């Protein structure tokens, strides 16, 4: 049977029992259907997966689906010959049980005669690259057909009477005629990029780690191959196609149990080299600066309250209204509250008392004005005494005025936040041996607030809304717009960690063993080989290999390069899983006074009133310092400092110069509210340093032994 043959899951061949017995050449273990409309006779679909349980504890997304197209079908249809003519020396091979074998080459379904046409052949596989085959053919004299074999399917396999091994399937790419050597060289490739595209997005997106913040949006990729490259940069593994066309995801770390063993008897000593990775390319510490940028939505509430003259009851008002004057009107308060860019809500007021008798005083609740009737008498200070007469202007109700008022004022805005996360990922064992070999990386995790409907409309409200968000200690309500893409911060941190860790692991893997062994048809890039020779002992993962056949000497051989981790001071054989993301820092908050009690102001008779700030357009730092004037003073001082109306918070009345029962008569002048500006600390970009995070990672050691034997 096939034993170690790579065809055992796709193309099955039976052992030749005898020449007279029927032989089952192929068994296709797939669902087969006719698709005549597409011109394809058979469409084979299968799941291709190399299931290798890693010891790395890293999720390498090992399920890889592949669609087997007509190339595999053509390969299956060409494996129909027998191995009666097997000229290649099986004694110089591994896996052929010492039996001679034939190298079968089919181009466009036609077999090339190895004796008449072939001189030599090379088939090369390397991690992350397209497999290539180069054939050196004898060229007959006469007219040269340059398009012979051009752009045609080529399949190569090795076969003897027991085993069949696929070696290569691809398309003839470049023909080259050497007139001096009378030789045609043809180069074929299996086009790895095209094979990746055929895998489909669902398969590629199960490999490695990815997030938009690190790699950009998915639609920016020109091909799945480009996306796969980014994903592979986050895992210590290679993604390749074996000679059967199956996709294989293989960890860089060699398996504990090798696929096969090479001994002294299997290797040719004309090439046996081992080299360490370059010291300048070694990385044992990665310093990362991550910026996490998003918008923070603020909702701030100011709570206003006003009580006219501090009156506690209706009778207080009725008794004092003749000289104190009426309270501010509802419309004046509401207009002042709404004029500063803040949106008003929950507005509650109490009007003046209803009409009626209050003791011996009859009070008429109406929109009235005062008329003053001189009595001709003067008080002890020589001031004229008047009677205050209420002259009704309308018959409106008492709620035209507000004895007291309470309301909320809302303001919403956005603040840009930039959280900085310094992260150091290092391997101490390597640092102790080599010193610090660092590389610096920088990433930005940015949340586009325009993609959030809530954030997009925030600050453009036309009416009051109740608070939304988390209430902060200072009274603000905030919402962090850092989930535009759900869980993006944690996902991005994982991708960044994986990318940095992979760089460290990759630099410790540039240690290569190169040797020439007997022809090994079963070798693939996912193999781990235990090399047990007197020069080198240890496990290596196959990084590249080349089969070489000389059809003149009838010998085949395999040149292979294996790689392994080298970190002598390490005592760990496993890789380090992703830790929890760094803790988020506490964002700064500015202090402010949300509760504002409005006052009553009285302007002394005859004092000048300045409505607006004359220095409004001057920088506050350039203004001359001036001792503020108390607007509540009642003494009339001719030529005193003018009354600054623009500094008032509440109801301003002026003295009329008249007296009523020895009390100064006042009347309303204006109701003013100075709405506060939002402090710069809450509007400018908040730059927050989260503090350094240090992560220790393991880099395993391959535990290899290297000897120099002198005979």
GROMACS .gro file of C-alpha atoms in nm, residues 111-552:
model
  442
  111UNK     CA    1   0.469   1.137  -2.056
  112UNK     CA    2   0.822   1.252  -2.130
  113UNK     CA    3   1.065   0.972  -2.207
  114UNK     CA    4   1.334   1.003  -1.938
  115UNK     CA    5   1.595   0.819  -2.146
  116UNK     CA    6   1.550   1.013  -2.467
  117UNK     CA    7   1.450   1.358  -2.345
  118UNK     CA    8   1.544   1.422  -1.982
  119UNK     CA    9   1.890   1.512  -1.861
  120UNK     CA   10   1.814   1.633  -1.509
  121UNK     CA   11   1.537   1.777  -1.297
  122UNK     CA   12   1.509   1.990  -0.984
  123UNK     CA   13   1.196   2.040  -0.770
  124UNK     CA   14   1.209   2.302  -0.496
  125UNK     CA   15   0.979   2.388  -0.206
  126UNK     CA   16   1.037   2.673   0.036
  127UNK     CA   17   0.827   2.831   0.311
  128UNK     CA   18   0.600   3.107   0.187
  129UNK     CA   19   0.700   3.065  -0.179
  130UNK     CA   20   0.561   2.898  -0.486
  131UNK     CA   21   0.700   2.554  -0.557
  132UNK     CA   22   0.919   2.540  -0.867
  133UNK     CA   23   1.034   2.267  -1.099
  134UNK     CA   24   1.319   2.302  -1.347
  135UNK     CA   25   1.368   2.040  -1.619
  136UNK     CA   26   1.671   2.018  -1.846
  137UNK     CA   27   1.567   1.851  -2.172
  138UNK     CA   28   1.766   1.736  -2.471
  139UNK     CA   29   1.682   1.946  -2.775
  140UNK     CA   30   1.680   1.775  -3.114
  141UNK     CA   31   1.836   1.932  -3.420
  142UNK     CA   32   1.605   2.115  -3.657
  143UNK     CA   33   1.329   2.367  -3.624
  144UNK     CA   34   1.277   2.479  -3.262
  145UNK     CA   35   0.919   2.511  -3.138
  146UNK     CA   36   0.945   2.781  -2.874
  147UNK     CA   37   0.589   2.722  -2.757
  148UNK     CA   38   0.643   2.353  -2.697
  149UNK     CA   39   0.509   2.281  -2.344
  150UNK     CA   40   0.451   2.652  -2.288
  151UNK     CA   41   0.168   2.731  -2.037
  152UNK     CA   42   0.076   2.363  -2.006
  153UNK     CA   43   0.005   2.152  -1.700
  154UNK     CA   44   0.297   1.950  -1.569
  155UNK     CA   45   0.285   1.674  -1.307
  156UNK     CA   46   0.582   1.489  -1.163
  157UNK     CA   47   0.579   1.194  -0.929
  158UNK     CA   48   0.805   0.910  -0.819
  159UNK     CA   49   0.682   0.553  -0.848
  160UNK     CA   50   0.798   0.199  -0.799
  161UNK     CA   51   0.608  -0.124  -0.777
  162UNK     CA   52   0.494  -0.044  -0.422
  163UNK     CA   53   0.468   0.331  -0.376
  164UNK     CA   54   0.356   0.641  -0.556
  165UNK     CA   55   0.469   0.982  -0.434
  166UNK     CA   56   0.348   1.309  -0.590
  167UNK     CA   57   0.637   1.552  -0.628
  168UNK     CA   58   0.504   1.851  -0.815
  169UNK     CA   59   0.203   1.990  -0.999
  170UNK     CA   60   0.210   2.324  -1.178
  171UNK     CA   61   0.216   2.517  -1.503
  172UNK     CA   62   0.511   2.547  -1.740
  173UNK     CA   63   0.614   2.908  -1.716
  174UNK     CA   64   0.945   2.982  -1.886
  175UNK     CA   65   1.116   2.790  -2.170
  176UNK     CA   66   1.485   2.868  -2.227
  177UNK     CA   67   1.687   2.735  -2.522
  178UNK     CA   68   2.064   2.688  -2.473
  179UNK     CA   69   2.201   2.648  -2.827
  180UNK     CA   70   2.556   2.564  -2.715
  181UNK     CA   71   2.445   2.276  -2.494
  182UNK     CA   72   2.159   2.177  -2.726
  183UNK     CA   73   1.932   2.188  -2.427
  184UNK     CA   74   1.585   2.323  -2.347
  185UNK     CA   75   1.532   2.439  -1.990
  186UNK     CA   76   1.172   2.471  -1.877
  187UNK     CA   77   1.068   2.623  -1.545
  188UNK     CA   78   0.730   2.553  -1.393
  189UNK     CA   79   0.552   2.701  -1.093
  190UNK     CA   80   0.244   2.609  -0.895
  191UNK     CA   81   0.149   2.978  -0.834
  192UNK     CA   82   0.104   2.995  -0.459
  193UNK     CA   83  -0.083   3.327  -0.477
  194UNK     CA   84  -0.349   3.180  -0.702
  195UNK     CA   85  -0.381   2.880  -0.472
  196UNK     CA   86  -0.437   3.111  -0.176
  197UNK     CA   87  -0.709   3.300  -0.362
  198UNK     CA   88  -0.888   2.971  -0.430
  199UNK     CA   89  -0.899   2.895  -0.059
  200UNK     CA   90  -1.158   3.166  -0.010
  201UNK     CA   91  -1.194   3.440   0.250
  202UNK     CA   92  -1.360   3.216   0.509
  203UNK     CA   93  -1.054   2.992   0.521
  204UNK     CA   94  -0.791   3.267   0.521
  205UNK     CA   95  -0.971   3.453   0.802
  206UNK     CA   96  -0.938   3.155   1.033
  207UNK     CA   97  -0.559   3.192   1.028
  208UNK     CA   98  -0.367   3.401   1.276
  209UNK     CA   99  -0.487   3.724   1.437
  210UNK     CA  100  -0.624   4.036   1.274
  211UNK     CA  101  -0.794   4.361   1.362
  212UNK     CA  102  -0.883   4.672   1.169
  213UNK     CA  103  -0.691   4.910   1.396
  214UNK     CA  104  -0.358   4.739   1.323
  215UNK     CA  105  -0.395   4.634   0.959
  216UNK     CA  106  -0.662   4.866   0.821
  217UNK     CA  107  -0.999   4.786   0.671
  218UNK     CA  108  -1.055   4.456   0.495
  219UNK     CA  109  -1.157   4.618   0.167
  220UNK     CA  110  -0.812   4.778   0.133
  221UNK     CA  111  -0.656   4.441   0.049
  222UNK     CA  112  -0.598   4.380  -0.319
  223UNK     CA  113  -0.591   4.004  -0.265
  224UNK     CA  114  -0.639   3.734  -0.005
  225UNK     CA  115  -0.267   3.666  -0.033
  226UNK     CA  116  -0.193   4.014   0.104
  227UNK     CA  117  -0.433   3.960   0.393
  228UNK     CA  118  -0.278   3.619   0.462
  229UNK     CA  119   0.066   3.782   0.483
  230UNK     CA  120  -0.058   4.016   0.756
  231UNK     CA  121  -0.222   3.734   0.945
  232UNK     CA  122   0.090   3.518   0.931
  233UNK     CA  123   0.292   3.801   1.083
  234UNK     CA  124   0.105   3.736   1.409
  235UNK     CA  125   0.181   3.365   1.453
  236UNK     CA  126   0.504   3.161   1.463
  237UNK     CA  127   0.401   2.934   1.179
  238UNK     CA  128   0.433   2.889   0.805
  239UNK     CA  129   0.151   2.837   0.558
  240UNK     CA  130   0.231   2.628   0.255
  241UNK     CA  131   0.098   2.381   0.002
  242UNK     CA  132   0.226   2.026  -0.011
  243UNK     CA  133   0.287   1.833  -0.339
  244UNK     CA  134  -0.078   1.726  -0.339
  245UNK     CA  135  -0.194   2.089  -0.335
  246UNK     CA  136  -0.320   2.067   0.021
  247UNK     CA  137  -0.286   2.375   0.240
  248UNK     CA  138  -0.081   2.314   0.553
  249UNK     CA  139  -0.031   2.546   0.851
  250UNK     CA  140   0.278   2.439   1.045
  251UNK     CA  141   0.431   2.584   1.364
  252UNK     CA  142   0.794   2.685   1.347
  253UNK     CA  143   0.871   2.492   1.661
  254UNK     CA  144   0.977   2.138   1.567
  255UNK     CA  145   0.749   1.865   1.698
  256UNK     CA  146   0.858   1.666   1.998
  257UNK     CA  147   0.798   1.349   1.802
  258UNK     CA  148   0.966   1.379   1.460
  259UNK     CA  149   0.809   1.259   1.137
  260UNK     CA  150   1.125   1.073   1.045
  261UNK     CA  151   1.493   1.033   1.130
  262UNK     CA  152   1.810   1.097   0.931
  263UNK     CA  153   2.119   0.906   1.031
  264UNK     CA  154   2.479   0.903   0.907
  265UNK     CA  155   2.381   0.647   0.647
  266UNK     CA  156   2.117   0.879   0.498
  267UNK     CA  157   2.335   1.190   0.451
  268UNK     CA  158   2.606   1.285   0.203
  269UNK     CA  159   2.892   1.466   0.370
  270UNK     CA  160   2.985   1.677   0.068
  271UNK     CA  161   2.740   1.932   0.210
  272UNK     CA  162   2.660   1.944   0.578
  273UNK     CA  163   2.644   2.292   0.729
  274UNK     CA  164   2.492   2.456   1.034
  275UNK     CA  165   2.481   2.832   1.086
  276UNK     CA  166   2.340   3.056   1.356
  277UNK     CA  167   2.125   3.358   1.278
  278UNK     CA  168   2.305   3.690   1.250
  279UNK     CA  169   2.368   3.885   1.567
  280UNK     CA  170   2.251   4.209   1.407
  281UNK     CA  171   1.915   4.058   1.317
  282UNK     CA  172   1.852   3.915   1.665
  283UNK     CA  173   1.562   4.069   1.858
  284UNK     CA  174   1.505   3.989   2.224
  285UNK     CA  175   1.310   4.299   2.326
  286UNK     CA  176   1.037   4.492   2.150
  287UNK     CA  177   0.944   4.837   2.275
  288UNK     CA  178   0.593   4.931   2.170
  289UNK     CA  179   0.406   5.258   2.201
  290UNK     CA  180   0.035   5.214   2.154
  291UNK     CA  181  -0.197   5.513   2.123
  292UNK     CA  182  -0.561   5.443   2.195
  293UNK     CA  183  -0.763   5.731   2.052
  294UNK     CA  184  -1.135   5.787   2.090
  295UNK     CA  185  -1.390   6.054   2.174
  296UNK     CA  186  -1.541   6.104   2.517
  297UNK     CA  187  -1.895   6.241   2.521
  298UNK     CA  188  -1.978   6.484   2.802
  299UNK     CA  189  -2.319   6.572   2.939
  300UNK     CA  190  -2.308   6.847   3.202
  301UNK     CA  191  -2.597   6.973   3.412
  302UNK     CA  192  -2.616   7.304   3.596
  303UNK     CA  193  -2.890   7.338   3.857
  304UNK     CA  194  -3.029   7.692   3.894
  305UNK     CA  195  -3.250   7.823   4.172
  306UNK     CA  196  -3.397   8.169   4.239
  307UNK     CA  197  -3.616   8.296   4.526
  308UNK     CA  198  -3.737   8.653   4.499
  309UNK     CA  199  -3.606   8.854   4.794
  310UNK     CA  200  -3.590   8.537   4.995
  311UNK     CA  201  -3.968   8.550   5.058
  312UNK     CA  202  -4.092   8.237   5.230
  313UNK     CA  203  -4.467   8.292   5.207
  314UNK     CA  204  -4.734   8.474   5.012
  315UNK     CA  205  -4.797   8.719   5.295
  316UNK     CA  206  -4.430   8.820   5.286
  317UNK     CA  207  -4.475   8.916   4.926
  318UNK     CA  208  -4.807   9.096   4.971
  319UNK     CA  209  -4.673   9.303   5.260
  320UNK     CA  210  -4.350   9.407   5.085
  321UNK     CA  211  -4.444   9.429   4.719
  322UNK     CA  212  -4.539   9.798   4.730
  323UNK     CA  213  -4.184   9.910   4.797
  324UNK     CA  214  -3.984   9.608   4.673
  325UNK     CA  215  -4.167   9.590   4.344
  326UNK     CA  216  -4.293   9.282   4.160
  327UNK     CA  217  -4.070   8.977   4.098
  328UNK     CA  218  -3.919   8.901   3.759
  329UNK     CA  219  -4.149   8.776   3.487
  330UNK     CA  220  -4.148   8.414   3.385
  331UNK     CA  221  -4.057   8.501   3.025
  332UNK     CA  222  -3.763   8.714   3.136
  333UNK     CA  223  -3.622   8.432   3.347
  334UNK     CA  224  -3.669   8.172   3.075
  335UNK     CA  225  -3.515   8.398   2.812
  336UNK     CA  226  -3.210   8.466   3.028
  337UNK     CA  227  -3.170   8.096   3.111
  338UNK     CA  228  -3.181   7.998   2.744
  339UNK     CA  229  -2.956   8.271   2.606
  340UNK     CA  230  -2.614   8.126   2.694
  341UNK     CA  231  -2.604   7.822   2.468
  342UNK     CA  232  -2.732   7.584   2.735
  343UNK     CA  233  -3.054   7.392   2.684
  344UNK     CA  234  -3.312   7.437   2.957
  345UNK     CA  235  -3.528   7.161   3.102
  346UNK     CA  236  -3.734   7.073   3.409
  347UNK     CA  237  -3.832   7.440   3.443
  348UNK     CA  238  -4.044   7.493   3.755
  349UNK     CA  239  -4.180   7.821   3.888
  350UNK     CA  240  -4.424   7.962   4.143
  351UNK     CA  241  -4.624   8.267   4.049
  352UNK     CA  242  -4.738   8.555   4.267
  353UNK     CA  243  -5.020   8.495   4.515
  354UNK     CA  244  -5.374   8.486   4.381
  355UNK     CA  245  -5.602   8.788   4.420
  356UNK     CA  246  -5.770   8.820   4.755
  357UNK     CA  247  -5.754   8.954   5.108
  358UNK     CA  248  -5.439   8.893   5.306
  359UNK     CA  249  -5.528   9.018   5.651
  360UNK     CA  250  -5.631   9.382   5.602
  361UNK     CA  251  -5.461   9.405   5.262
  362UNK     CA  252  -5.637   9.331   4.938
  363UNK     CA  253  -5.397   9.204   4.671
  364UNK     CA  254  -5.482   9.204   4.303
  365UNK     CA  255  -5.287   8.957   4.095
  366UNK     CA  256  -5.240   9.131   3.765
  367UNK     CA  257  -4.970   9.256   3.532
  368UNK     CA  258  -4.943   9.603   3.677
  369UNK     CA  259  -4.718   9.903   3.687
  370UNK     CA  260  -4.666  10.157   3.959
  371UNK     CA  261  -4.781  10.516   3.975
  372UNK     CA  262  -4.644  10.737   4.246
  373UNK     CA  263  -4.862  11.010   4.404
  374UNK     CA  264  -4.662  11.271   4.600
  375UNK     CA  265  -4.809  11.352   4.943
  376UNK     CA  266  -4.627  11.683   4.982
  377UNK     CA  267  -4.466  11.561   5.300
  378UNK     CA  268  -4.110  11.464   5.369
  379UNK     CA  269  -3.959  11.215   5.604
  380UNK     CA  270  -3.702  11.290   5.874
  381UNK     CA  271  -3.424  11.275   5.615
  382UNK     CA  272  -3.596  11.518   5.383
  383UNK     CA  273  -3.699  11.257   5.125
  384UNK     CA  274  -4.038  11.300   4.954
  385UNK     CA  275  -4.306  11.062   5.072
  386UNK     CA  276  -4.534  10.912   4.807
  387UNK     CA  277  -4.829  10.681   4.785
  388UNK     CA  278  -4.770  10.380   4.561
  389UNK     CA  279  -5.067  10.311   4.337
  390UNK     CA  280  -5.097   9.987   4.131
  391UNK     CA  281  -5.225  10.056   3.782
  392UNK     CA  282  -5.329   9.732   3.610
  393UNK     CA  283  -5.211   9.689   3.254
  394UNK     CA  284  -5.383   9.357   3.192
  395UNK     CA  285  -5.604   9.112   3.374
  396UNK     CA  286  -5.351   8.832   3.342
  397UNK     CA  287  -5.300   8.576   3.616
  398UNK     CA  288  -5.028   8.585   3.878
  399UNK     CA  289  -4.809   8.328   3.701
  400UNK     CA  290  -4.684   8.602   3.473
  401UNK     CA  291  -4.431   8.650   3.753
  402UNK     CA  292  -4.208   8.405   3.927
  403UNK     CA  293  -4.174   8.415   4.302
  404UNK     CA  294  -3.919   8.141   4.269
  405UNK     CA  295  -3.783   7.931   3.983
  406UNK     CA  296  -3.578   7.613   3.950
  407UNK     CA  297  -3.445   7.458   3.633
  408UNK     CA  298  -3.168   7.253   3.479
  409UNK     CA  299  -2.938   7.368   3.200
  410UNK     CA  300  -2.772   7.105   2.982
  411UNK     CA  301  -2.461   7.121   2.769
  412UNK     CA  302  -2.312   6.838   2.560
  413UNK     CA  303  -1.975   6.823   2.385
  414UNK     CA  304  -1.701   6.586   2.271
  415UNK     CA  305  -1.345   6.558   2.394
  416UNK     CA  306  -1.069   6.375   2.209
  417UNK     CA  307  -0.880   6.127   2.427
  418UNK     CA  308  -0.534   5.983   2.355
  419UNK     CA  309  -0.432   5.704   2.592
  420UNK     CA  310  -0.065   5.609   2.564
  421UNK     CA  311   0.043   5.255   2.652
  422UNK     CA  312   0.420   5.193   2.664
  423UNK     CA  313   0.467   4.814   2.641
  424UNK     CA  314   0.794   4.620   2.660
  425UNK     CA  315   0.799   4.256   2.548
  426UNK     CA  316   1.125   4.080   2.625
  427UNK     CA  317   1.303   3.750   2.677
  428UNK     CA  318   1.542   3.777   2.969
  429UNK     CA  319   1.730   3.455   2.888
  430UNK     CA  320   1.833   3.593   2.550
  431UNK     CA  321   1.917   3.934   2.697
  432UNK     CA  322   2.152   3.775   2.950
  433UNK     CA  323   2.338   3.602   2.668
  434UNK     CA  324   2.338   3.866   2.395
  435UNK     CA  325   2.255   4.193   2.568
  436UNK     CA  326   1.952   4.399   2.472
  437UNK     CA  327   1.867   4.372   2.103
  438UNK     CA  328   1.559   4.588   2.075
  439UNK     CA  329   1.322   4.701   1.808
  440UNK     CA  330   1.068   4.981   1.840
  441UNK     CA  331   0.713   4.964   1.711
  442UNK     CA  332   0.427   5.211   1.720
  443UNK     CA  333   0.056   5.148   1.672
  444UNK     CA  334  -0.260   5.356   1.692
  445UNK     CA  335  -0.596   5.212   1.786
  446UNK     CA  336  -0.840   5.474   1.660
  447UNK     CA  337  -1.216   5.469   1.699
  448UNK     CA  338  -1.398   5.675   1.437
  449UNK     CA  339  -1.674   5.854   1.624
  450UNK     CA  340  -1.846   5.937   1.295
  451UNK     CA  341  -1.935   5.568   1.267
  452UNK     CA  342  -2.136   5.594   1.591
  453UNK     CA  343  -2.482   5.741   1.549
  454UNK     CA  344  -2.484   5.857   1.910
  455UNK     CA  345  -2.147   6.031   1.882
  456UNK     CA  346  -2.219   6.175   1.540
  457UNK     CA  347  -2.517   6.374   1.667
  458UNK     CA  348  -2.375   6.453   2.011
  459UNK     CA  349  -2.363   6.827   2.082
  460UNK     CA  350  -2.613   6.917   1.808
  461UNK     CA  351  -2.924   6.885   2.025
  462UNK     CA  352  -3.205   7.138   1.986
  463UNK     CA  353  -3.381   7.064   2.313
  464UNK     CA  354  -3.306   6.943   2.662
  465UNK     CA  355  -3.240   6.573   2.717
  466UNK     CA  356  -3.202   6.386   3.042
  467UNK     CA  357  -2.847   6.286   3.135
  468UNK     CA  358  -2.697   5.992   2.950
  469UNK     CA  359  -2.383   5.802   3.038
  470UNK     CA  360  -2.196   5.719   3.356
  471UNK     CA  361  -2.212   5.975   3.633
  472UNK     CA  362  -1.864   6.086   3.735
  473UNK     CA  363  -1.749   6.208   4.079
  474UNK     CA  364  -1.745   6.569   3.960
  475UNK     CA  365  -2.109   6.552   3.846
  476UNK     CA  366  -2.050   6.512   3.472
  477UNK     CA  367  -2.196   6.225   3.274
  478UNK     CA  368  -1.959   6.066   3.023
  479UNK     CA  369  -1.963   5.803   2.750
  480UNK     CA  370  -1.642   5.668   2.597
  481UNK     CA  371  -1.684   5.601   2.226
  482UNK     CA  372  -1.434   5.315   2.232
  483UNK     CA  373  -1.659   5.034   2.115
  484UNK     CA  374  -1.734   5.149   1.760
  485UNK     CA  375  -1.588   4.811   1.668
  486UNK     CA  376  -1.686   4.585   1.959
  487UNK     CA  377  -1.394   4.467   2.174
  488UNK     CA  378  -1.146   4.637   1.938
  489UNK     CA  379  -0.910   4.749   2.215
  490UNK     CA  380  -0.858   4.398   2.353
  491UNK     CA  381  -0.837   4.249   2.004
  492UNK     CA  382  -0.585   4.508   1.888
  493UNK     CA  383  -0.370   4.457   2.197
  494UNK     CA  384  -0.365   4.085   2.127
  495UNK     CA  385  -0.266   4.139   1.763
  496UNK     CA  386   0.009   4.383   1.868
  497UNK     CA  387   0.140   4.138   2.126
  498UNK     CA  388   0.135   3.850   1.877
  499UNK     CA  389   0.313   4.054   1.608
  500UNK     CA  390   0.588   4.164   1.848
  501UNK     CA  391   0.630   3.819   2.000
  502UNK     CA  392   0.647   3.664   1.653
  503UNK     CA  393   0.931   3.902   1.565
  504UNK     CA  394   1.127   3.783   1.868
  505UNK     CA  395   1.061   3.417   1.788
  506UNK     CA  396   1.146   3.459   1.420
  507UNK     CA  397   1.483   3.618   1.499
  508UNK     CA  398   1.571   3.323   1.722
  509UNK     CA  399   1.479   3.082   1.445
  510UNK     CA  400   1.733   3.195   1.184
  511UNK     CA  401   1.945   2.893   1.268
  512UNK     CA  402   1.970   2.660   0.972
  513UNK     CA  403   2.101   2.311   0.911
  514UNK     CA  404   2.172   2.244   0.543
  515UNK     CA  405   2.249   1.896   0.420
  516UNK     CA  406   2.215   1.658   0.127
  517UNK     CA  407   2.038   1.332   0.191
  518UNK     CA  408   1.927   1.039  -0.016
  519UNK     CA  409   1.620   1.104  -0.225
  520UNK     CA  410   1.331   1.142   0.024
  521UNK     CA  411   1.006   1.154  -0.174
  522UNK     CA  412   0.781   1.180   0.134
  523UNK     CA  413   0.933   1.500   0.267
  524UNK     CA  414   0.706   1.804   0.303
  525UNK     CA  415   0.740   2.148   0.457
  526UNK     CA  416   0.535   2.048   0.760
  527UNK     CA  417   0.781   1.773   0.856
  528UNK     CA  418   0.999   1.763   1.164
  529UNK     CA  419   1.321   1.567   1.111
  530UNK     CA  420   1.538   1.430   1.386
  531UNK     CA  421   1.893   1.446   1.255
  532UNK     CA  422   2.100   1.187   1.442
  533UNK     CA  423   2.452   1.205   1.303
  534UNK     CA  424   2.802   1.238   1.442
  535UNK     CA  425   2.804   1.606   1.345
  536UNK     CA  426   2.459   1.726   1.448
  537UNK     CA  427   2.190   1.592   1.677
  538UNK     CA  428   1.850   1.749   1.721
  539UNK     CA  429   1.505   1.820   1.578
  540UNK     CA  430   1.462   2.066   1.293
  541UNK     CA  431   1.152   2.179   1.111
  542UNK     CA  432   1.187   2.158   0.731
  543UNK     CA  433   1.221   2.511   0.594
  544UNK     CA  434   1.301   2.424   0.233
  545UNK     CA  435   1.401   2.128   0.024
  546UNK     CA  436   1.500   2.048  -0.333
  547UNK     CA  437   1.476   1.713  -0.509
  548UNK     CA  438   1.751   1.668  -0.771
  549UNK     CA  439   1.751   1.393  -1.033
  550UNK     CA  440   2.032   1.311  -1.270
  551UNK     CA  441   1.898   1.090  -1.548
  552UNK     CA  442   2.249   1.015  -1.672
   0.00000   0.00000   0.00000
